Short mmCIF file of C-alpha atoms in Angstrom, two decimals:
data_model
loop_
_atom_site.label_atom_id
_atom_site.label_comp_id
_atom_site.label_asym_id
_atom_site.label_seq_id
_atom_site.Cartn_x
_atom_site.Cartn_y
_atom_site.Cartn_z
CA UNK H 1 13.94 -28.73 24.88
CA UNK H 2 14.38 -28.19 28.62
CA UNK H 3 11.40 -26.93 30.61
CA UNK H 4 12.96 -23.51 31.05
CA UNK H 5 13.68 -23.22 27.35
CA UNK H 6 10.08 -24.17 26.55
CA UNK H 7 8.78 -21.46 28.85
CA UNK H 8 11.22 -18.90 27.43
CA UNK H 9 10.11 -19.80 23.91
CA UNK H 10 6.48 -19.55 24.98
CA UNK H 11 7.01 -16.12 26.49
CA UNK H 12 8.79 -14.96 23.35
CA UNK H 13 6.00 -16.32 21.13
CA UNK H 14 3.38 -14.38 23.11
CA UNK H 15 5.41 -11.17 23.09
CA UNK H 16 5.74 -11.53 19.31
CA UNK H 17 2.00 -12.22 18.95
CA UNK H 18 2.94 -15.53 17.33
CA UNK H 19 -0.28 -17.53 17.63
CA UNK H 20 0.66 -20.76 15.87
CA UNK H 21 3.07 -22.02 13.26
CA UNK H 22 0.89 -20.59 10.45
CA UNK H 23 1.24 -17.11 11.91
CA UNK H 24 3.97 -14.73 10.75
CA UNK H 25 4.47 -12.96 14.10
CA UNK H 26 5.39 -9.37 14.88
CA UNK H 27 8.55 -9.40 12.77
CA UNK H 28 6.99 -11.35 9.89
CA UNK H 29 9.66 -14.06 10.10
CA UNK H 30 8.05 -16.65 12.37
CA UNK H 31 5.88 -18.67 10.02
CA UNK H 32 6.73 -22.35 10.31
CA UNK H 33 8.15 -22.08 13.82
CA UNK H 34 6.18 -23.30 16.88
CA UNK H 35 3.78 -20.62 18.11
CA UNK H 36 1.94 -20.05 21.38
CA UNK H 37 -0.53 -22.88 20.80
CA UNK H 38 2.12 -25.48 19.99
CA UNK H 39 4.37 -24.36 22.83
CA UNK H 40 1.58 -24.54 25.41
CA UNK H 41 0.91 -28.13 24.31
CA UNK H 42 4.63 -28.87 24.54
CA UNK H 43 4.82 -27.33 28.01
CA UNK H 44 1.86 -29.38 29.22
CA UNK H 45 3.34 -32.48 27.57
CA UNK H 46 6.59 -31.86 29.44
CA UNK H 47 4.64 -31.92 32.66
CA UNK H 48 5.06 -28.24 33.50
CA UNK H 49 2.58 -27.08 36.16
CA UNK H 50 -0.30 -25.21 34.49
CA UNK H 51 0.04 -22.54 37.18
CA UNK H 52 3.63 -21.93 36.06
CA UNK H 53 2.46 -21.63 32.47
CA UNK H 54 -0.09 -19.07 33.61
CA UNK H 55 2.69 -17.10 35.28
CA UNK H 56 4.58 -17.14 31.99
CA UNK H 57 1.49 -15.69 30.26
CA UNK H 58 1.46 -12.87 32.78
CA UNK H 59 5.16 -12.13 32.41
CA UNK H 60 4.77 -12.03 28.65
CA UNK H 61 1.78 -9.69 28.79
CA UNK H 62 3.59 -7.40 31.21
CA UNK H 63 6.43 -7.14 28.73
CA UNK H 64 3.92 -6.39 25.96
CA UNK H 65 2.34 -3.73 28.17
CA UNK H 66 5.71 -2.03 28.59
CA UNK H 67 6.31 -2.11 24.83
CA UNK H 68 2.88 -0.59 24.24
CA UNK H 69 3.35 2.13 26.84
CA UNK H 70 6.71 3.08 25.32
CA UNK H 71 5.14 3.37 21.86
CA UNK H 72 7.17 0.50 20.41
CA UNK H 73 3.97 -1.56 19.98
CA UNK H 74 0.83 -0.31 18.31
CA UNK H 75 -2.58 -1.32 19.60
CA UNK H 76 -2.97 -4.23 17.13
CA UNK H 77 0.42 -5.62 18.19
CA UNK H 78 -0.79 -5.73 21.78
CA UNK H 79 -4.07 -7.32 20.69
CA UNK H 80 -2.17 -10.00 18.77
CA UNK H 81 -0.35 -10.97 21.98
CA UNK H 82 -3.55 -10.86 24.01
CA UNK H 83 -5.22 -13.10 21.43
CA UNK H 84 -2.39 -15.63 21.81
CA UNK H 85 -3.02 -15.82 25.54
CA UNK H 86 -6.80 -15.82 25.11
CA UNK H 87 -6.60 -18.81 22.73
CA UNK H 88 -4.03 -20.59 24.86
CA UNK H 89 -6.25 -20.16 27.92
CA UNK H 90 -8.80 -22.43 26.24
CA UNK H 91 -6.23 -25.22 26.44
CA UNK H 92 -4.92 -24.30 29.86
CA UNK H 93 -8.18 -23.57 31.65
CA UNK H 94 -9.45 -27.18 32.03
CA UNK H 95 -6.05 -28.19 33.43
CA UNK H 96 -6.13 -25.33 35.91
CA UNK H 97 -9.65 -26.21 37.02
CA UNK H 98 -8.51 -29.77 37.71
CA UNK H 99 -5.91 -28.45 40.15
CA UNK H 100 -6.41 -25.76 42.76
CA UNK H 101 -7.92 -22.32 42.16
CA UNK H 102 -8.80 -21.66 38.53
CA UNK H 103 -7.72 -18.52 36.74
CA UNK H 104 -8.19 -15.15 38.28
CA UNK H 105 -11.91 -14.77 38.34
CA UNK H 106 -14.94 -13.99 36.24
CA UNK H 107 -15.55 -10.63 34.59
CA UNK H 108 -18.95 -9.59 33.28
CA UNK H 109 -18.88 -6.70 30.83
CA UNK H 110 -21.46 -4.60 28.97
CA UNK H 111 -22.00 -1.30 27.21
CA UNK H 112 -24.92 0.31 29.03
CA UNK H 113 -28.37 0.98 27.61
CA UNK H 114 -28.62 3.69 24.98
CA UNK H 115 -24.98 3.32 23.94
CA UNK H 116 -23.88 1.32 20.89
CA UNK H 117 -20.10 1.64 21.19
CA UNK H 118 -18.11 -1.54 21.54
CA UNK H 119 -14.59 -0.96 20.24
CA UNK H 120 -13.15 0.01 23.61
CA UNK H 121 -15.11 -2.69 25.37
CA UNK H 122 -13.83 -5.32 22.96
CA UNK H 123 -10.23 -4.25 23.45
CA UNK H 124 -10.72 -4.56 27.20
CA UNK H 125 -12.20 -8.06 26.71
CA UNK H 126 -9.24 -9.23 24.65
CA UNK H 127 -6.80 -7.85 27.23
CA UNK H 128 -8.69 -9.40 30.15
CA UNK H 129 -8.71 -12.79 28.45
CA UNK H 130 -5.04 -12.28 27.78
CA UNK H 131 -4.48 -11.66 31.47
CA UNK H 132 -6.26 -14.91 32.39
CA UNK H 133 -9.76 -13.77 33.32
CA UNK H 134 -12.95 -15.52 32.24
CA UNK H 135 -14.99 -12.90 30.44
CA UNK H 136 -18.74 -12.84 29.79
CA UNK H 137 -19.71 -10.19 27.24
CA UNK H 138 -23.33 -9.01 27.29
CA UNK H 139 -22.80 -6.77 24.26
CA UNK H 140 -24.03 -3.22 23.66
CA UNK H 141 -27.16 -1.28 24.64
CA UNK H 142 -27.78 -3.55 27.65
CA UNK H 143 -30.60 -2.57 30.07
CA UNK H 144 -29.76 -2.43 33.78
CA UNK H 145 -32.14 -5.27 34.61
CA UNK H 146 -30.41 -7.57 32.14
CA UNK H 147 -27.06 -6.81 33.74
CA UNK H 148 -28.44 -7.60 37.20
CA UNK H 149 -30.00 -10.84 35.90
CA UNK H 150 -26.68 -11.84 34.32
CA UNK H 151 -24.86 -11.22 37.61
CA UNK H 152 -27.31 -13.57 39.31
CA UNK H 153 -26.74 -16.26 36.72
CA UNK H 154 -23.00 -15.89 36.12
CA UNK H 155 -21.79 -14.88 39.60
CA UNK H 156 -18.89 -12.73 38.43
CA UNK H 157 -16.18 -11.28 40.66
CA UNK H 158 -16.10 -8.15 38.53
CA UNK H 159 -18.53 -6.14 36.44
CA UNK H 160 -17.31 -3.76 33.75
CA UNK H 161 -19.55 -1.00 32.38
CA UNK H 162 -18.73 0.98 29.28
CA UNK H 163 -20.24 4.21 27.95
CA UNK H 164 -18.93 6.58 25.31
CA UNK H 165 -21.59 9.27 25.49
CA UNK H 166 -22.18 11.91 28.13
CA UNK H 167 -25.87 11.04 27.91
CA UNK H 168 -25.35 7.34 28.57
CA UNK H 169 -22.84 7.71 31.37
CA UNK H 170 -25.83 8.82 33.45
CA UNK H 171 -27.24 5.33 32.82
CA UNK H 172 -24.20 3.88 34.62
CA UNK H 173 -25.41 5.43 37.83
CA UNK H 174 -28.70 3.55 37.52
CA UNK H 175 -26.91 0.28 36.80
CA UNK H 176 -24.62 0.59 39.82
CA UNK H 177 -27.61 1.46 41.99
CA UNK H 178 -29.60 -1.56 40.79
CA UNK H 179 -26.66 -3.93 41.27
CA UNK H 180 -26.22 -2.81 44.87
CA UNK H 181 -29.98 -2.81 45.52
CA UNK H 182 -30.12 -6.41 44.33
CA UNK H 183 -27.69 -7.21 47.13
CA UNK H 184 -24.50 -7.73 45.12
CA UNK H 185 -22.22 -5.77 47.39
CA UNK H 186 -19.02 -7.79 46.89
CA UNK H 187 -18.86 -7.65 43.12
CA UNK H 188 -16.31 -5.02 42.07
CA UNK H 189 -17.68 -2.55 39.53
CA UNK H 190 -15.28 -1.10 36.95
CA UNK H 191 -16.37 1.72 34.66
CA UNK H 192 -14.71 3.15 31.57
CA UNK H 193 -15.27 5.18 28.42
CA UNK H 194 -14.18 8.60 27.18
CA UNK H 195 -16.53 10.85 29.21
CA UNK H 196 -16.05 8.98 32.51
CA UNK H 197 -13.60 9.97 35.23
CA UNK H 198 -12.28 9.00 38.63
CA UNK H 199 -14.62 11.56 40.24
CA UNK H 200 -17.60 10.27 38.35
CA UNK H 201 -16.84 6.70 39.43
CA UNK H 202 -16.71 7.83 43.06
CA UNK H 203 -19.89 9.82 42.73
CA UNK H 204 -21.95 6.91 41.40
CA UNK H 205 -20.43 4.36 43.76
CA UNK H 206 -18.36 2.34 41.26
CA UNK H 207 -15.19 0.73 42.63
CA UNK H 208 -12.79 1.62 39.85
CA UNK H 209 -12.43 3.97 36.92
CA UNK H 210 -10.29 2.75 34.03
CA UNK H 211 -8.76 5.10 31.44
CA UNK H 212 -8.07 2.37 28.91
CA UNK H 213 -7.45 -1.35 28.50
CA UNK H 214 -3.98 -1.29 30.05
CA UNK H 215 -5.25 0.73 33.00
CA UNK H 216 -8.01 -1.86 33.47
CA UNK H 217 -5.46 -4.64 33.68
CA UNK H 218 -3.27 -2.71 36.12
CA UNK H 219 -6.19 -1.89 38.39
CA UNK H 220 -7.71 -5.35 38.36
CA UNK H 221 -4.32 -6.91 39.08
CA UNK H 222 -4.10 -4.45 41.99
CA UNK H 223 -7.31 -5.83 43.48
CA UNK H 224 -5.87 -9.35 43.12
CA UNK H 225 -2.74 -8.43 45.06
CA UNK H 226 -4.83 -6.87 47.80
CA UNK H 227 -7.00 -9.97 48.26
CA UNK C 1 -1.03 -8.23 -2.87
CA UNK C 2 0.86 -10.25 -5.45
CA UNK C 3 3.37 -7.90 -7.02
CA UNK C 4 4.37 -8.49 -10.64
CA UNK C 5 7.46 -6.41 -11.36
CA UNK C 6 7.01 -4.72 -14.74
CA UNK C 7 10.43 -3.17 -15.34
CA UNK C 8 11.96 -5.78 -17.68
CA UNK C 9 9.80 -4.88 -20.66
CA UNK C 10 11.28 -4.16 -24.06
CA UNK C 11 8.75 -1.42 -24.69
CA UNK C 12 10.94 0.58 -22.28
CA UNK C 13 13.80 2.12 -24.17
CA UNK C 14 16.49 1.19 -21.62
CA UNK C 15 15.44 -2.46 -21.74
CA UNK C 16 15.19 -2.49 -25.54
CA UNK C 17 18.77 -1.19 -25.70
CA UNK C 18 19.99 -3.63 -23.07
CA UNK C 19 18.48 -6.54 -25.00
CA UNK C 20 19.87 -5.38 -28.33
CA UNK C 21 23.34 -4.88 -26.88
CA UNK C 22 23.12 -8.02 -24.74
CA UNK C 23 23.87 -5.91 -21.67
CA UNK C 24 23.60 -8.65 -19.06
CA UNK C 25 24.45 -6.44 -16.09
CA UNK C 26 21.83 -3.91 -17.12
CA UNK C 27 19.14 -6.61 -17.01
CA UNK C 28 20.47 -8.07 -13.75
CA UNK C 29 20.24 -4.70 -12.00
CA UNK C 30 16.64 -4.25 -13.23
CA UNK C 31 15.67 -7.67 -11.88
CA UNK C 32 17.49 -7.49 -8.55
CA UNK C 33 16.07 -4.01 -7.91
CA UNK C 34 12.52 -5.36 -8.14
CA UNK C 35 13.47 -8.47 -6.15
CA UNK C 36 14.83 -6.26 -3.36
CA UNK C 37 11.65 -4.22 -3.19
CA UNK C 38 9.30 -7.16 -2.83
CA UNK C 39 8.23 -8.27 -6.31
CA UNK C 40 6.68 -11.75 -6.20
CA UNK C 41 6.94 -12.26 -9.94
CA UNK C 42 9.40 -10.76 -12.43
CA UNK C 43 7.80 -10.04 -15.79
CA UNK C 44 10.07 -10.74 -18.78
CA UNK C 45 9.16 -9.15 -22.11
CA UNK C 46 11.62 -9.20 -25.04
CA UNK C 47 9.37 -7.66 -27.69
CA UNK C 48 11.67 -4.95 -29.03
CA UNK C 49 9.44 -4.62 -32.05
CA UNK C 50 12.42 -4.43 -34.35
CA UNK C 51 13.56 -8.01 -34.75
CA UNK C 52 12.19 -11.23 -36.18
CA UNK C 53 10.13 -13.81 -34.27
CA UNK C 54 13.27 -15.92 -33.98
CA UNK C 55 15.09 -12.93 -32.49
CA UNK C 56 12.40 -12.38 -29.83
CA UNK C 57 12.45 -16.10 -29.08
CA UNK C 58 16.18 -16.04 -28.44
CA UNK C 59 15.99 -12.81 -26.48
CA UNK C 60 13.27 -14.10 -24.16
CA UNK C 61 15.31 -17.23 -23.43
CA UNK C 62 18.29 -15.00 -22.76
CA UNK C 63 16.19 -13.03 -20.23
CA UNK C 64 14.99 -16.26 -18.63
CA UNK C 65 18.56 -17.48 -18.18
CA UNK C 66 19.60 -14.22 -16.54
CA UNK C 67 16.57 -14.25 -14.23
CA UNK C 68 17.18 -17.85 -13.17
CA UNK C 69 20.69 -16.89 -12.13
CA UNK C 70 20.06 -13.61 -10.33
CA UNK C 71 16.74 -14.08 -8.53
CA UNK C 72 14.68 -16.72 -6.73
CA UNK C 73 11.44 -14.97 -7.63
CA UNK C 74 8.74 -16.46 -9.83
CA UNK C 75 8.74 -15.49 -13.50
CA UNK C 76 6.21 -14.16 -15.98
CA UNK C 77 6.76 -14.97 -19.64
CA UNK C 78 5.36 -11.99 -21.52
CA UNK C 79 4.81 -12.05 -25.28
CA UNK C 80 2.01 -11.96 -27.85
CA UNK C 81 2.86 -15.08 -29.82
CA UNK C 82 2.31 -18.66 -28.66
CA UNK C 83 5.46 -19.83 -30.49
CA UNK C 84 7.65 -17.42 -28.56
CA UNK C 85 5.99 -18.29 -25.26
CA UNK C 86 6.01 -22.01 -25.93
CA UNK C 87 9.69 -21.91 -26.80
CA UNK C 88 10.51 -19.95 -23.62
CA UNK C 89 8.38 -22.34 -21.54
CA UNK C 90 10.28 -25.29 -22.92
CA UNK C 91 13.54 -23.55 -22.20
CA UNK C 92 12.47 -22.66 -18.65
CA UNK C 93 11.38 -26.27 -18.16
CA UNK C 94 9.59 -25.55 -14.86
CA UNK C 95 12.86 -24.71 -13.13
CA UNK C 96 10.90 -21.93 -11.43
CA UNK C 97 7.16 -21.36 -10.84
CA UNK C 98 5.90 -19.14 -13.63
CA UNK C 99 2.92 -17.72 -15.44
CA UNK C 100 1.93 -16.34 -18.84
CA UNK C 101 1.15 -12.77 -19.93
CA UNK C 102 -1.26 -12.38 -21.74
CA UNK C 103 -4.37 -12.90 -23.85
CA UNK C 104 -7.45 -10.74 -24.44
CA UNK C 105 -11.04 -11.35 -25.49
CA UNK C 106 -10.25 -11.16 -29.20
CA UNK C 107 -9.44 -14.85 -28.95
CA UNK C 108 -7.56 -15.16 -32.22
CA UNK C 109 -5.81 -18.42 -33.10
CA UNK C 110 -2.67 -17.01 -31.47
CA UNK C 111 -4.50 -16.40 -28.22
CA UNK C 112 -6.22 -19.76 -28.18
CA UNK C 113 -2.73 -21.20 -28.62
CA UNK C 114 -1.57 -19.35 -25.50
CA UNK C 115 -4.54 -20.69 -23.51
CA UNK C 116 -3.60 -24.20 -24.64
CA UNK C 117 -0.01 -23.60 -23.59
CA UNK C 118 -1.13 -22.45 -20.13
CA UNK C 119 -3.39 -25.48 -19.86
CA UNK C 120 -0.68 -27.93 -20.89
CA UNK C 121 1.65 -26.65 -18.16
CA UNK C 122 -1.23 -25.80 -15.79
CA UNK C 123 0.23 -22.36 -15.10
CA UNK C 124 -1.65 -19.10 -14.45
CA UNK C 125 -2.53 -16.85 -17.39
CA UNK C 126 -3.23 -13.12 -17.40
CA UNK C 127 -6.33 -12.25 -19.43
CA UNK C 128 -7.24 -8.69 -20.39
CA UNK C 129 -10.87 -7.53 -20.37
CA UNK C 130 -10.74 -6.11 -23.90
CA UNK C 131 -11.34 -7.38 -27.43
CA UNK C 132 -10.83 -6.36 -31.06
CA UNK C 133 -12.89 -3.20 -30.43
CA UNK C 134 -10.51 -2.12 -27.68
CA UNK C 135 -11.25 -1.53 -24.01
CA UNK C 136 -15.01 -1.19 -23.49
CA UNK C 137 -16.04 1.77 -21.33
CA UNK C 138 -18.64 -0.15 -19.32
CA UNK C 139 -18.49 -2.72 -16.54
CA UNK C 140 -21.04 -4.96 -18.29
CA UNK C 141 -19.04 -5.25 -21.50
CA UNK C 142 -15.78 -5.94 -19.69
CA UNK C 143 -17.46 -8.64 -17.64
CA UNK C 144 -18.99 -10.16 -20.78
CA UNK C 145 -15.48 -10.41 -22.27
CA UNK C 146 -14.28 -12.16 -19.12
CA UNK C 147 -17.17 -14.63 -19.44
CA UNK C 148 -16.15 -15.44 -23.01
CA UNK C 149 -12.50 -15.82 -22.06
CA UNK C 150 -13.37 -18.11 -19.16
CA UNK C 151 -15.46 -20.37 -21.39
CA UNK C 152 -12.55 -20.77 -23.79
CA UNK C 153 -10.14 -21.45 -20.92
CA UNK C 154 -12.34 -24.03 -19.25
CA UNK C 155 -13.07 -25.85 -22.52
CA UNK C 156 -9.30 -26.16 -22.99
CA UNK C 157 -8.62 -27.44 -19.49
CA UNK C 158 -7.48 -24.23 -17.80
CA UNK C 159 -9.46 -23.81 -14.58
CA UNK C 160 -10.87 -20.63 -13.06
CA UNK C 161 -8.18 -20.67 -10.37
CA UNK C 162 -5.50 -20.31 -13.07
CA UNK C 163 -6.85 -17.10 -14.59
CA UNK C 164 -5.68 -13.61 -13.59
CA UNK C 165 -8.16 -11.14 -15.04
CA UNK C 166 -6.90 -7.65 -15.74
CA UNK C 167 -10.01 -5.39 -15.70
CA UNK C 168 -7.91 -2.63 -17.35
CA UNK C 169 -8.34 1.09 -16.92
CA UNK C 170 -8.97 3.98 -19.29
CA UNK C 171 -7.53 7.44 -18.55
CA UNK C 172 -9.70 9.49 -16.23
CA UNK C 173 -8.43 12.62 -17.98
CA UNK C 174 -10.77 11.85 -20.88
CA UNK C 175 -13.60 10.15 -18.95
CA UNK C 176 -13.73 10.98 -15.28
CA UNK C 177 -15.74 7.87 -14.32
CA UNK C 178 -13.27 5.34 -15.67
CA UNK C 179 -11.40 4.53 -12.44
CA UNK C 180 -14.77 3.73 -10.91
CA UNK C 181 -15.57 1.43 -13.85
CA UNK C 182 -12.37 -0.48 -13.10
CA UNK C 183 -13.16 -0.77 -9.38
CA UNK C 184 -16.64 -2.05 -10.13
CA UNK C 185 -15.30 -4.49 -12.71
CA UNK C 186 -12.91 -5.92 -10.11
CA UNK C 187 -15.79 -6.42 -7.68
CA UNK C 188 -17.95 -8.05 -10.37
CA UNK C 189 -15.16 -10.39 -11.49
CA UNK C 190 -14.58 -11.48 -7.89
CA UNK C 191 -18.31 -12.11 -7.53
CA UNK C 192 -18.72 -14.01 -10.80
CA UNK C 193 -15.41 -15.95 -10.67
CA UNK C 194 -14.55 -16.31 -6.99
CA UNK C 195 -11.56 -18.57 -7.67
CA UNK C 196 -10.01 -16.34 -10.33
CA UNK C 197 -7.54 -13.62 -9.42
CA UNK C 198 -7.45 -10.01 -10.56
CA UNK C 199 -4.42 -8.03 -11.57
CA UNK C 200 -3.98 -4.53 -12.90
CA UNK C 201 -1.57 -2.23 -14.67
CA UNK C 202 -1.72 1.28 -13.23
CA UNK C 203 -0.22 4.01 -15.30
CA UNK C 204 -3.01 4.36 -17.87
CA UNK C 205 -5.35 5.81 -15.24
CA UNK C 206 -3.33 9.02 -14.86
CA UNK C 207 -2.48 9.56 -18.53
CA UNK C 208 -2.58 13.29 -19.31
CA UNK C 209 -2.57 14.37 -15.65
CA UNK C 210 0.07 15.67 -13.26
CA UNK C 211 1.19 14.17 -9.94
CA UNK C 212 0.81 10.80 -11.57
CA UNK C 213 2.55 8.87 -8.79
CA UNK C 214 -0.05 10.16 -6.36
CA UNK C 215 -2.96 9.32 -8.66
CA UNK C 216 -1.60 5.86 -9.53
CA UNK C 217 -0.95 5.09 -5.87
CA UNK C 218 -4.42 6.15 -4.73
CA UNK C 219 -5.88 4.16 -7.60
CA UNK C 220 -4.00 1.04 -6.52
CA UNK C 221 -4.96 1.46 -2.85
CA UNK C 222 -8.62 1.84 -3.75
CA UNK C 223 -8.51 -1.10 -6.18
CA UNK C 224 -7.11 -3.24 -3.34
CA UNK C 225 -10.13 -2.27 -1.26
CA UNK C 226 -12.36 -3.57 -4.07
CA UNK C 227 -10.58 -6.93 -3.92
CA UNK C 228 -7.67 -6.56 -6.34
CA UNK C 229 -5.28 -9.49 -5.76
CA UNK C 230 -2.27 -8.41 -7.76
CA UNK C 231 -0.68 -5.43 -9.47
CA UNK C 232 1.63 -5.18 -12.46
CA UNK C 233 3.81 -2.35 -11.27
CA UNK C 234 7.26 -1.09 -10.35
CA UNK C 235 7.83 -1.90 -6.66
CA UNK C 236 11.07 0.08 -6.61
CA UNK C 237 8.88 3.20 -6.52
CA UNK C 238 8.11 4.26 -2.97
CA UNK C 239 4.67 5.58 -3.94
CA UNK C 240 3.78 2.11 -5.22
CA UNK C 241 4.99 0.32 -2.09
CA UNK C 242 3.09 2.77 0.08
CA UNK C 243 -0.05 2.21 -1.97
CA UNK C 244 0.27 -1.56 -1.68
CA UNK C 245 0.76 -1.49 2.08
CA UNK C 246 -2.15 0.88 2.66
CA UNK C 247 -4.26 -1.08 0.16
CA UNK C 248 -3.74 -4.33 2.04
CA UNK C 249 -4.33 -2.45 5.31
CA UNK C 250 -7.65 -0.90 4.24
CA UNK C 251 -8.67 -3.88 2.12
CA UNK C 252 -8.74 -6.17 5.14
CA UNK C 253 -5.69 -8.20 4.18
CA UNK C 254 -3.28 -7.09 6.89
CA UNK C 255 -3.99 -9.03 10.08
CA UNK C 256 -3.13 -7.01 13.16
CA UNK C 257 -1.96 -4.29 10.71
CA UNK C 258 1.41 -6.02 10.83
CA UNK C 259 2.63 -5.26 7.32
CA UNK C 260 1.67 -1.66 7.92
CA UNK C 261 3.49 -1.41 11.22
CA UNK C 262 6.55 -3.20 9.85
CA UNK C 263 6.65 -0.79 6.91
CA UNK C 264 6.31 2.03 9.42
CA UNK C 265 9.32 0.75 11.34
CA UNK C 266 11.30 0.39 8.13
CA UNK C 267 10.64 4.05 7.35
CA UNK C 268 8.40 3.56 4.32
CA UNK C 269 6.08 6.32 5.52
CA UNK C 270 8.73 8.74 6.75
CA UNK C 271 8.50 12.24 5.33
CA UNK C 272 10.89 12.87 2.48
CA UNK C 273 13.78 15.16 3.36
CA UNK C 274 13.58 18.30 1.32
#
């Protein structure tokens, strides 16, 4: 297989959520054919630049995003594709680190104290991994001090805060305040969750408000382009 | 969900007639219909109840020959007598993966013979959770029957992984808790015999009620959530296919909800045009 064909096949496998040859894929017909994992190995074996493979991941996920936005894909279809990329990143990441700049940055994420919701947060995590970010998940009901301590230890480029309750979105304000007070002024703070809004993000001093997982990806990619 | 297509059964009048008149095309259309709608196994039952043992023997082989020609699906040899089944097994000669239907906890000489037949070919066997007293109304008694059956199977060299237990169901029209008894029996069987499979016929549950397709479908979906592995049913019925897809979906067997979304795209859940 030529290098271009390998990359085309890889892109197709991701779009179809075809993880490996045991997986049936979006159309249910792909079992027994090479999936994302096999094709990434093939691509690396062929000597394709890991950075180029990463670009292929992005192109594939963009295509998936379009299919989701248009209603052709359901949420689990999109998650299947994101999982392909997330798993494949485990193979690709060490190779990227060996070369120049690795991945796109580190993302620390948590549901704030008092709030036990994690479905939305977990979707965002899968999508971020799919887009090539390293994600550290602190879980649910996380006190502000723990988030600040984790920033110290993990040195993320981004922090994501989730809250699903009107009562706990107030907690976000405290978290943002404590992060800035601790001197982390460069870390970009993303907030999300049903009761939150653009205005609220501005009011509490967060950098971005995200409506959903796709919006998170679009906004974070925007910050990448700007830098 | 492993679907065992139930249509080719001589207790149905159309099939009885087709067998008696050797209506090959009639049988072919029954088989290919179930094949088309996703049956994994095609059940073949030639027990017209009117002929001799020799007649049923010949008829079952006749059904096997037709099935081998018109479908690639696996086959279920369905009869009460070990002679008839043994003869059909010999005739089939492993040209297709197959299984046997069925025995119950009565464990007469006939039934022990069927267990031995299953063991000698190492093929799966459907075992009903009932005995000479009929279908017990309690979970405990049905499970006890399964225990007895399993002992007999294992002592004859048929392993747990080769047994499909049918927990059975009594009509809820006469005892409103009976669907629940079936669900709980499925869960208990899965717990006690983790390698065994469970299968289930549906229509008895709604006997004496109306909207039976709805009741049967909901029953199947719920049974899937309790761990049911297989159903003996008619997959050409839309209500059944819907129940299977939603059962796998809610029962945690549909990764990324793919079967559900594919069925959605194929129009399985579209509203019927009035």
